[in-house]
Amino acid sequence: MSNFKFKKKYGQNFLQDETVTERIVASINPAKEDLIIEIGPGAGALTKKLKRYDCNVIAFEIDKEVQKYLDPLSNKKTKIIYEDFLTSDVQNRLKEVEFKDLYIIGNLPYYITTPILEKIIDLNLKPKEVVIMVQKDVADRFLAKPQSREYGYMTVLLSLHFNISKIVDVDKRAFKPIPKVDSTVIKFTHKETPDIDYSKFKEFLKDCFRFKRKTLNNNLYDYNRKDLEPILHSREHSLASRAEELNLETFIELSQTALKINGGNPE
Ligand code: SAM
């Protein structure tokens, strides 16, 4: 790898630490008939180790210049696709393989963490587990509990679909080149979502967090707030509460009653 030119625009910080790669790969336990999607295999630090599971692997890599490292890893079960995961027709790709459960793994560029998670949710891929490396402060946000500074829109949205846990903190010196920030590997485990109108829930949630420091009374000015009050009171909140104080169940209940009233004026 000595003459490889790392590309900043693709967030190329390759893992050099054997203990960390081992920890990531060992954090999933797929069976032979399962499928692993790897996002951003780079020079194959994780891809190599995924072979031990003897299941199908599809790896999406945006940069063709790593071909010389990755192509030797490809075989009947490990397929490398040189495409941007975000624009790739992933569902079509999945039709090419038969599998039972889906696992997604990746040491991703930090700036595409959220779009990738959104794509996984929006495509309804329903992976059994997703294990990804994220910037440490992003992990803190995803793992945050209500009432904390880090708790926000994305925390709640992700907790609707997954149970989220920390695997390990990773020192920035585990990468080459060394990035500016430390990282954390986190695991998202699939959970059954309640039977709700997802797009309505998402829009309502976004509105609740519109201005983080403002109260629900302000952020929800164009909703039927009077009908939301009893729900809030039954959960020891009020319209004077902020979104960051509410848990997932409260948002779900509120969203099922919330009706947007056009032409409302902020108070
Ligand atoms: N997995 C390797 C490792 O741990 O050493 C490389 C990790 S590096 C942080 C991120 C990798 O994702 C790079 O190889 C980069 O080229 C690739 N990448 C960046 N954006 C991508 C995208 N949209 N789709 C697929 N791969 C992408």
PDB file of C-alpha atoms in Angstrom, residues 3-245:
ATOM      1  CA  ASN A   3       2.448   4.066  -3.067  1.00  0.00           C
ATOM      2  CA  PHE A   4      -1.349   4.306  -2.772  1.00  0.00           C
ATOM      3  CA  LYS A   5      -2.678   7.868  -2.899  1.00  0.00           C
ATOM      4  CA  PHE A   6      -5.437   8.122  -0.286  1.00  0.00           C
ATOM      5  CA  LYS A   7      -8.374  10.215  -1.482  1.00  0.00           C
ATOM      6  CA  LYS A   8      -9.811  12.673   0.981  1.00  0.00           C
ATOM      7  CA  LYS A   9     -12.942  13.126  -1.115  1.00  0.00           C
ATOM      8  CA  TYR A  10     -13.812   9.454  -0.511  1.00  0.00           C
ATOM      9  CA  GLY A  11     -12.963   9.578   3.188  1.00  0.00           C
ATOM     10  CA  GLN A  12     -10.148   7.074   2.710  1.00  0.00           C
ATOM     11  CA  ASN A  13      -8.680   6.262   6.115  1.00  0.00           C
ATOM     12  CA  PHE A  14      -7.826   2.593   6.011  1.00  0.00           C
ATOM     13  CA  LEU A  15      -7.786   0.437   9.134  1.00  0.00           C
ATOM     14  CA  GLN A  16      -4.332  -0.803  10.121  1.00  0.00           C
ATOM     15  CA  ASP A  17      -5.116  -2.216  13.526  1.00  0.00           C
ATOM     16  CA  GLU A  18      -5.631  -5.954  13.534  1.00  0.00           C
ATOM     17  CA  THR A  19      -7.415  -5.962  16.919  1.00  0.00           C
ATOM     18  CA  VAL A  20      -9.974  -3.449  15.666  1.00  0.00           C
ATOM     19  CA  THR A  21     -10.692  -5.216  12.351  1.00  0.00           C
ATOM     20  CA  GLU A  22     -11.043  -8.481  14.266  1.00  0.00           C
ATOM     21  CA  ARG A  23     -13.439  -6.894  16.753  1.00  0.00           C
ATOM     22  CA  ILE A  24     -15.651  -5.494  13.968  1.00  0.00           C
ATOM     23  CA  VAL A  25     -15.831  -8.736  12.006  1.00  0.00           C
ATOM     24  CA  ALA A  26     -16.406 -10.824  15.132  1.00  0.00           C
ATOM     25  CA  SER A  27     -19.322  -8.600  16.181  1.00  0.00           C
ATOM     26  CA  ILE A  28     -21.620 -10.284  13.662  1.00  0.00           C
ATOM     27  CA  ASN A  29     -22.415 -13.950  13.438  1.00  0.00           C
ATOM     28  CA  PRO A  30     -23.920 -14.726  10.030  1.00  0.00           C
ATOM     29  CA  ALA A  31     -24.758 -18.252   8.902  1.00  0.00           C
ATOM     30  CA  LYS A  32     -23.706 -19.765   5.553  1.00  0.00           C
ATOM     31  CA  GLU A  33     -27.046 -18.948   3.936  1.00  0.00           C
ATOM     32  CA  ASP A  34     -26.918 -15.266   4.947  1.00  0.00           C
ATOM     33  CA  LEU A  35     -25.621 -12.283   2.993  1.00  0.00           C
ATOM     34  CA  ILE A  36     -23.224  -9.569   4.094  1.00  0.00           C
ATOM     35  CA  ILE A  37     -23.160  -6.216   2.351  1.00  0.00           C
ATOM     36  CA  GLU A  38     -19.909  -4.404   2.975  1.00  0.00           C
ATOM     37  CA  ILE A  39     -19.860  -0.687   2.217  1.00  0.00           C
ATOM     38  CA  GLY A  40     -16.500   0.850   1.341  1.00  0.00           C
ATOM     39  CA  PRO A  41     -14.109  -2.132   1.494  1.00  0.00           C
ATOM     40  CA  GLY A  42     -11.067   0.000   0.584  1.00  0.00           C
ATOM     41  CA  ALA A  43      -8.034  -2.287   0.489  1.00  0.00           C
ATOM     42  CA  GLY A  44     -10.058  -5.136   1.997  1.00  0.00           C
ATOM     43  CA  ALA A  45      -9.071  -5.031   5.680  1.00  0.00           C
ATOM     44  CA  LEU A  46     -12.542  -6.277   6.679  1.00  0.00           C
ATOM     45  CA  THR A  47     -13.396  -8.101   3.432  1.00  0.00           C
ATOM     46  CA  LYS A  48     -10.564 -10.603   3.940  1.00  0.00           C
ATOM     47  CA  LYS A  49     -11.816 -11.538   7.375  1.00  0.00           C
ATOM     48  CA  LEU A  50     -15.465 -11.805   6.301  1.00  0.00           C
ATOM     49  CA  LYS A  51     -14.530 -14.880   4.266  1.00  0.00           C
ATOM     50  CA  ARG A  52     -14.445 -16.957   7.431  1.00  0.00           C
ATOM     51  CA  TYR A  53     -18.257 -16.939   7.472  1.00  0.00           C
ATOM     52  CA  ASP A  54     -18.406 -18.692   4.116  1.00  0.00           C
ATOM     53  CA  CYS A  55     -21.544 -16.776   3.155  1.00  0.00           C
ATOM     54  CA  ASN A  56     -22.217 -14.469   0.203  1.00  0.00           C
ATOM     55  CA  VAL A  57     -20.624 -11.040   0.444  1.00  0.00           C
ATOM     56  CA  ILE A  58     -21.381  -8.080  -1.798  1.00  0.00           C
ATOM     57  CA  ALA A  59     -18.973  -5.183  -1.330  1.00  0.00           C
ATOM     58  CA  PHE A  60     -19.704  -1.729  -2.769  1.00  0.00           C
ATOM     59  CA  GLU A  61     -16.606   0.373  -3.390  1.00  0.00           C
ATOM     60  CA  ILE A  62     -16.736   3.766  -5.106  1.00  0.00           C
ATOM     61  CA  ASP A  63     -13.028   3.956  -6.009  1.00  0.00           C
ATOM     62  CA  LYS A  64     -11.826   1.753  -8.859  1.00  0.00           C
ATOM     63  CA  GLU A  65      -8.223   2.492  -7.951  1.00  0.00           C
ATOM     64  CA  VAL A  66      -8.385  -0.018  -5.096  1.00  0.00           C
ATOM     65  CA  GLN A  67      -9.165  -2.729  -7.635  1.00  0.00           C
ATOM     66  CA  LYS A  68      -5.669  -4.200  -7.367  1.00  0.00           C
ATOM     67  CA  TYR A  69      -6.225  -4.920  -3.673  1.00  0.00           C
ATOM     68  CA  LEU A  70      -9.845  -6.010  -3.902  1.00  0.00           C
ATOM     69  CA  ASP A  71     -10.047  -8.062  -7.073  1.00  0.00           C
ATOM     70  CA  PRO A  72      -7.858 -10.855  -5.643  1.00  0.00           C
ATOM     71  CA  LEU A  73     -10.457 -11.212  -2.869  1.00  0.00           C
ATOM     72  CA  SER A  74     -13.376 -11.727  -5.231  1.00  0.00           C
ATOM     73  CA  ASN A  75     -14.668 -15.224  -5.955  1.00  0.00           C
ATOM     74  CA  LYS A  76     -17.974 -17.070  -6.346  1.00  0.00           C
ATOM     75  CA  LYS A  77     -19.150 -15.926  -2.936  1.00  0.00           C
ATOM     76  CA  THR A  78     -17.477 -12.529  -2.636  1.00  0.00           C
ATOM     77  CA  LYS A  79     -18.576 -10.018  -5.229  1.00  0.00           C
ATOM     78  CA  ILE A  80     -16.997  -6.571  -5.508  1.00  0.00           C
ATOM     79  CA  ILE A  81     -19.132  -3.907  -7.134  1.00  0.00           C
ATOM     80  CA  TYR A  82     -17.408  -0.664  -8.080  1.00  0.00           C
ATOM     81  CA  GLU A  83     -20.326   1.669  -7.463  1.00  0.00           C
ATOM     82  CA  ASP A  84     -21.400   4.412  -5.127  1.00  0.00           C
ATOM     83  CA  PHE A  85     -23.576   2.636  -2.549  1.00  0.00           C
ATOM     84  CA  LEU A  86     -25.762   5.729  -2.284  1.00  0.00           C
ATOM     85  CA  THR A  87     -26.768   5.739  -5.952  1.00  0.00           C
ATOM     86  CA  SER A  88     -26.504   2.014  -6.644  1.00  0.00           C
ATOM     87  CA  ASP A  89     -29.676   0.051  -7.379  1.00  0.00           C
ATOM     88  CA  VAL A  90     -29.077  -2.092  -4.302  1.00  0.00           C
ATOM     89  CA  GLN A  91     -32.399  -3.926  -4.413  1.00  0.00           C
ATOM     90  CA  ASN A  92     -31.681  -5.116  -7.937  1.00  0.00           C
ATOM     91  CA  ARG A  93     -28.235  -6.286  -6.856  1.00  0.00           C
ATOM     92  CA  LEU A  94     -29.783  -8.253  -4.020  1.00  0.00           C
ATOM     93  CA  LYS A  95     -32.017 -10.117  -6.470  1.00  0.00           C
ATOM     94  CA  GLU A  96     -28.877 -11.772  -7.829  1.00  0.00           C
ATOM     95  CA  VAL A  97     -28.301 -13.754  -4.620  1.00  0.00           C
ATOM     96  CA  GLU A  98     -30.431 -15.968  -2.472  1.00  0.00           C
ATOM     97  CA  PHE A  99     -30.070 -15.397   1.238  1.00  0.00           C
ATOM     98  CA  LYS A 100     -31.833 -15.715   4.550  1.00  0.00           C
ATOM     99  CA  ASP A 101     -30.707 -12.835   6.759  1.00  0.00           C
ATOM    100  CA  LEU A 102     -28.907  -9.691   5.694  1.00  0.00           C
ATOM    101  CA  TYR A 103     -25.976  -8.132   7.566  1.00  0.00           C
ATOM    102  CA  ILE A 104     -24.412  -4.783   6.673  1.00  0.00           C
ATOM    103  CA  ILE A 105     -20.924  -3.860   7.730  1.00  0.00           C
ATOM    104  CA  GLY A 106     -18.599  -0.986   6.950  1.00  0.00           C
ATOM    105  CA  ASN A 107     -15.923   1.399   7.930  1.00  0.00           C
ATOM    106  CA  LEU A 108     -17.551   4.312   6.171  1.00  0.00           C
ATOM    107  CA  PRO A 109     -16.517   7.823   5.337  1.00  0.00           C
ATOM    108  CA  TYR A 110     -18.040   9.889   8.133  1.00  0.00           C
ATOM    109  CA  TYR A 111     -19.916  12.298   5.889  1.00  0.00           C
ATOM    110  CA  ILE A 112     -22.127   9.545   4.442  1.00  0.00           C
ATOM    111  CA  THR A 113     -23.136   7.855   7.711  1.00  0.00           C
ATOM    112  CA  THR A 114     -26.604   9.387   7.841  1.00  0.00           C
ATOM    113  CA  PRO A 115     -27.436   9.083   4.098  1.00  0.00           C
ATOM    114  CA  ILE A 116     -26.410   5.431   4.223  1.00  0.00           C
ATOM    115  CA  LEU A 117     -28.578   4.672   7.245  1.00  0.00           C
ATOM    116  CA  GLU A 118     -31.462   6.550   5.624  1.00  0.00           C
ATOM    117  CA  LYS A 119     -31.047   4.527   2.436  1.00  0.00           C
ATOM    118  CA  ILE A 120     -31.049   1.254   4.396  1.00  0.00           C
ATOM    119  CA  ILE A 121     -34.280   2.304   6.137  1.00  0.00           C
ATOM    120  CA  ASP A 122     -35.992   3.790   3.079  1.00  0.00           C
ATOM    121  CA  LEU A 123     -35.283   0.719   0.922  1.00  0.00           C
ATOM    122  CA  ASN A 124     -36.768  -1.417   3.673  1.00  0.00           C
ATOM    123  CA  LEU A 125     -33.739  -3.719   3.529  1.00  0.00           C
ATOM    124  CA  LYS A 126     -34.425  -4.840   7.109  1.00  0.00           C
ATOM    125  CA  PRO A 127     -30.910  -6.047   7.909  1.00  0.00           C
ATOM    126  CA  LYS A 128     -30.647  -8.244  10.968  1.00  0.00           C
ATOM    127  CA  GLU A 129     -27.627  -6.216  12.078  1.00  0.00           C
ATOM    128  CA  VAL A 130     -25.686  -3.225  10.811  1.00  0.00           C
ATOM    129  CA  VAL A 131     -22.171  -2.703  12.188  1.00  0.00           C
ATOM    130  CA  ILE A 132     -20.490   0.520  11.191  1.00  0.00           C
ATOM    131  CA  MET A 133     -17.664   2.771  12.255  1.00  0.00           C
ATOM    132  CA  VAL A 134     -18.774   6.324  12.908  1.00  0.00           C
ATOM    133  CA  GLN A 135     -17.228   9.489  14.283  1.00  0.00           C
ATOM    134  CA  LYS A 136     -17.259   9.282  18.099  1.00  0.00           C
ATOM    135  CA  ASP A 137     -19.554  12.274  18.594  1.00  0.00           C
ATOM    136  CA  VAL A 138     -21.995  10.886  16.016  1.00  0.00           C
ATOM    137  CA  ALA A 139     -22.045   7.620  17.979  1.00  0.00           C
ATOM    138  CA  ASP A 140     -22.809   9.601  21.134  1.00  0.00           C
ATOM    139  CA  ARG A 141     -25.775  11.149  19.308  1.00  0.00           C
ATOM    140  CA  PHE A 142     -27.085   7.806  18.063  1.00  0.00           C
ATOM    141  CA  LEU A 143     -26.745   6.249  21.517  1.00  0.00           C
ATOM    142  CA  ALA A 144     -28.175   9.232  23.410  1.00  0.00           C
ATOM    143  CA  LYS A 145     -31.073   8.973  25.837  1.00  0.00           C
ATOM    144  CA  PRO A 146     -33.888  11.546  26.241  1.00  0.00           C
ATOM    145  CA  GLN A 147     -32.977  14.621  28.334  1.00  0.00           C
ATOM    146  CA  SER A 148     -29.412  14.670  27.033  1.00  0.00           C
ATOM    147  CA  ARG A 149     -27.810  17.289  24.799  1.00  0.00           C
ATOM    148  CA  GLU A 150     -26.977  14.714  22.116  1.00  0.00           C
ATOM    149  CA  TYR A 151     -30.537  13.390  21.780  1.00  0.00           C
ATOM    150  CA  GLY A 152     -32.135  14.521  18.518  1.00  0.00           C
ATOM    151  CA  TYR A 153     -34.181  13.770  15.416  1.00  0.00           C
ATOM    152  CA  MET A 154     -31.821  11.077  14.109  1.00  0.00           C
ATOM    153  CA  THR A 155     -31.597   9.356  17.527  1.00  0.00           C
ATOM    154  CA  VAL A 156     -35.358   8.921  17.634  1.00  0.00           C
ATOM    155  CA  LEU A 157     -35.711   7.932  13.984  1.00  0.00           C
ATOM    156  CA  LEU A 158     -33.032   5.261  14.294  1.00  0.00           C
ATOM    157  CA  SER A 159     -34.466   3.956  17.568  1.00  0.00           C
ATOM    158  CA  LEU A 160     -37.744   3.330  15.739  1.00  0.00           C
ATOM    159  CA  HIS A 161     -35.999   0.739  13.558  1.00  0.00           C
ATOM    160  CA  PHE A 162     -33.111  -0.528  15.644  1.00  0.00           C
ATOM    161  CA  ASN A 163     -31.735  -1.266  19.078  1.00  0.00           C
ATOM    162  CA  ILE A 164     -28.398   0.506  19.099  1.00  0.00           C
ATOM    163  CA  SER A 165     -25.310  -0.515  21.049  1.00  0.00           C
ATOM    164  CA  LYS A 166     -21.639   0.357  21.216  1.00  0.00           C
ATOM    165  CA  ILE A 167     -19.072  -2.234  20.146  1.00  0.00           C
ATOM    166  CA  VAL A 168     -15.807  -0.411  20.750  1.00  0.00           C
ATOM    167  CA  ASP A 169     -14.166   3.019  20.739  1.00  0.00           C
ATOM    168  CA  VAL A 170     -11.356   3.300  18.205  1.00  0.00           C
ATOM    169  CA  ASP A 171      -8.335   5.548  18.564  1.00  0.00           C
ATOM    170  CA  LYS A 172      -7.589   7.646  15.469  1.00  0.00           C
ATOM    171  CA  ARG A 173      -4.103   6.083  15.297  1.00  0.00           C
ATOM    172  CA  ALA A 174      -5.726   2.831  14.154  1.00  0.00           C
ATOM    173  CA  PHE A 175      -6.079   4.363  10.670  1.00  0.00           C
ATOM    174  CA  LYS A 176      -3.807   5.358   7.838  1.00  0.00           C
ATOM    175  CA  PRO A 177      -3.748   8.256   7.198  1.00  0.00           C
ATOM    176  CA  ILE A 178      -4.614   9.317  10.761  1.00  0.00           C
ATOM    177  CA  PRO A 179      -7.934  11.237  10.774  1.00  0.00           C
ATOM    178  CA  LYS A 180      -8.622  14.263  12.990  1.00  0.00           C
ATOM    179  CA  VAL A 181     -11.184  12.527  15.205  1.00  0.00           C
ATOM    180  CA  ASP A 182     -11.655   9.330  17.180  1.00  0.00           C
ATOM    181  CA  SER A 183     -14.255   6.797  16.131  1.00  0.00           C
ATOM    182  CA  THR A 184     -16.701   4.313  17.580  1.00  0.00           C
ATOM    183  CA  VAL A 185     -18.010   1.075  16.127  1.00  0.00           C
ATOM    184  CA  ILE A 186     -21.731   0.718  16.704  1.00  0.00           C
ATOM    185  CA  LYS A 187     -24.241  -2.013  16.100  1.00  0.00           C
ATOM    186  CA  PHE A 188     -27.831  -1.532  14.966  1.00  0.00           C
ATOM    187  CA  THR A 189     -30.004  -4.563  15.628  1.00  0.00           C
ATOM    188  CA  HIS A 190     -33.288  -4.849  13.757  1.00  0.00           C
ATOM    189  CA  LYS A 191     -36.468  -4.460  15.742  1.00  0.00           C
ATOM    190  CA  GLU A 192     -40.061  -4.741  14.585  1.00  0.00           C
ATOM    191  CA  THR A 193     -41.483  -1.310  13.907  1.00  0.00           C
ATOM    192  CA  PRO A 194     -44.991  -0.457  15.103  1.00  0.00           C
ATOM    193  CA  ASP A 195     -47.689  -0.230  12.455  1.00  0.00           C
ATOM    194  CA  ILE A 196     -47.560   3.521  11.806  1.00  0.00           C
ATOM    195  CA  ASP A 197     -47.568   5.855   8.811  1.00  0.00           C
ATOM    196  CA  TYR A 198     -43.784   6.221   8.538  1.00  0.00           C
ATOM    197  CA  SER A 199     -43.658   9.309   6.316  1.00  0.00           C
ATOM    198  CA  LYS A 200     -46.142  11.115   8.572  1.00  0.00           C
ATOM    199  CA  PHE A 201     -44.103  10.102  11.623  1.00  0.00           C
ATOM    200  CA  LYS A 202     -40.895  11.371  10.028  1.00  0.00           C
ATOM    201  CA  GLU A 203     -42.415  14.720   9.109  1.00  0.00           C
ATOM    202  CA  PHE A 204     -43.937  15.153  12.572  1.00  0.00           C
ATOM    203  CA  LEU A 205     -40.653  14.261  14.245  1.00  0.00           C
ATOM    204  CA  LYS A 206     -38.757  16.739  12.073  1.00  0.00           C
ATOM    205  CA  ASP A 207     -41.246  19.449  13.081  1.00  0.00           C
ATOM    206  CA  CYS A 208     -40.903  18.598  16.792  1.00  0.00           C
ATOM    207  CA  PHE A 209     -37.132  19.126  16.542  1.00  0.00           C
ATOM    208  CA  ARG A 210     -37.401  22.099  14.100  1.00  0.00           C
ATOM    209  CA  PHE A 211     -35.694  24.447  16.542  1.00  0.00           C
ATOM    210  CA  LYS A 212     -33.983  22.355  19.183  1.00  0.00           C
ATOM    211  CA  ARG A 213     -34.097  24.915  21.987  1.00  0.00           C
ATOM    212  CA  LYS A 214     -37.745  25.831  21.393  1.00  0.00           C
ATOM    213  CA  THR A 215     -40.738  24.270  23.120  1.00  0.00           C
ATOM    214  CA  LEU A 216     -43.215  21.937  21.448  1.00  0.00           C
ATOM    215  CA  ASN A 217     -45.735  24.754  21.670  1.00  0.00           C
ATOM    216  CA  ASN A 218     -43.540  26.786  19.331  1.00  0.00           C
ATOM    217  CA  ASN A 219     -42.288  24.044  17.051  1.00  0.00           C
ATOM    218  CA  LEU A 220     -45.762  22.567  16.579  1.00  0.00           C
ATOM    219  CA  TYR A 221     -47.572  25.853  15.992  1.00  0.00           C
ATOM    220  CA  ASP A 222     -49.307  24.579  12.875  1.00  0.00           C
ATOM    221  CA  TYR A 223     -50.624  21.411  14.495  1.00  0.00           C
ATOM    222  CA  ASN A 224     -53.763  20.758  16.559  1.00  0.00           C
ATOM    223  CA  ARG A 225     -51.856  21.347  19.779  1.00  0.00           C
ATOM    224  CA  LYS A 226     -54.951  21.148  22.019  1.00  0.00           C
ATOM    225  CA  ASP A 227     -55.395  17.487  21.022  1.00  0.00           C
ATOM    226  CA  LEU A 228     -51.758  16.739  21.794  1.00  0.00           C
ATOM    227  CA  GLU A 229     -51.885  18.183  25.292  1.00  0.00           C
ATOM    228  CA  PRO A 230     -53.662  15.246  27.014  1.00  0.00           C
ATOM    229  CA  ILE A 231     -51.097  12.803  25.599  1.00  0.00           C
ATOM    230  CA  LEU A 232     -48.252  14.954  26.849  1.00  0.00           C
ATOM    231  CA  HIS A 233     -49.844  15.343  30.288  1.00  0.00           C
ATOM    232  CA  SER A 234     -50.413  11.593  30.620  1.00  0.00           C
ATOM    233  CA  ARG A 235     -46.658  11.190  30.177  1.00  0.00           C
ATOM    234  CA  GLU A 236     -45.733  13.996  32.553  1.00  0.00           C
ATOM    235  CA  HIS A 237     -44.877  16.478  29.805  1.00  0.00           C
ATOM    236  CA  SER A 238     -46.611  19.549  28.448  1.00  0.00           C
ATOM    237  CA  LEU A 239     -46.516  21.859  25.449  1.00  0.00           C
ATOM    238  CA  ALA A 240     -43.805  23.726  27.340  1.00  0.00           C
ATOM    239  CA  SER A 241     -41.561  20.649  27.071  1.00  0.00           C
ATOM    240  CA  ARG A 242     -38.858  20.360  24.435  1.00  0.00           C
ATOM    241  CA  ALA A 243     -38.643  17.515  21.930  1.00  0.00           C
ATOM    242  CA  GLU A 244     -35.384  16.343  23.493  1.00  0.00           C
ATOM    243  CA  GLU A 245     -37.313  15.384  26.656  1.00  0.00           C
TER     244      GLU A 245
END
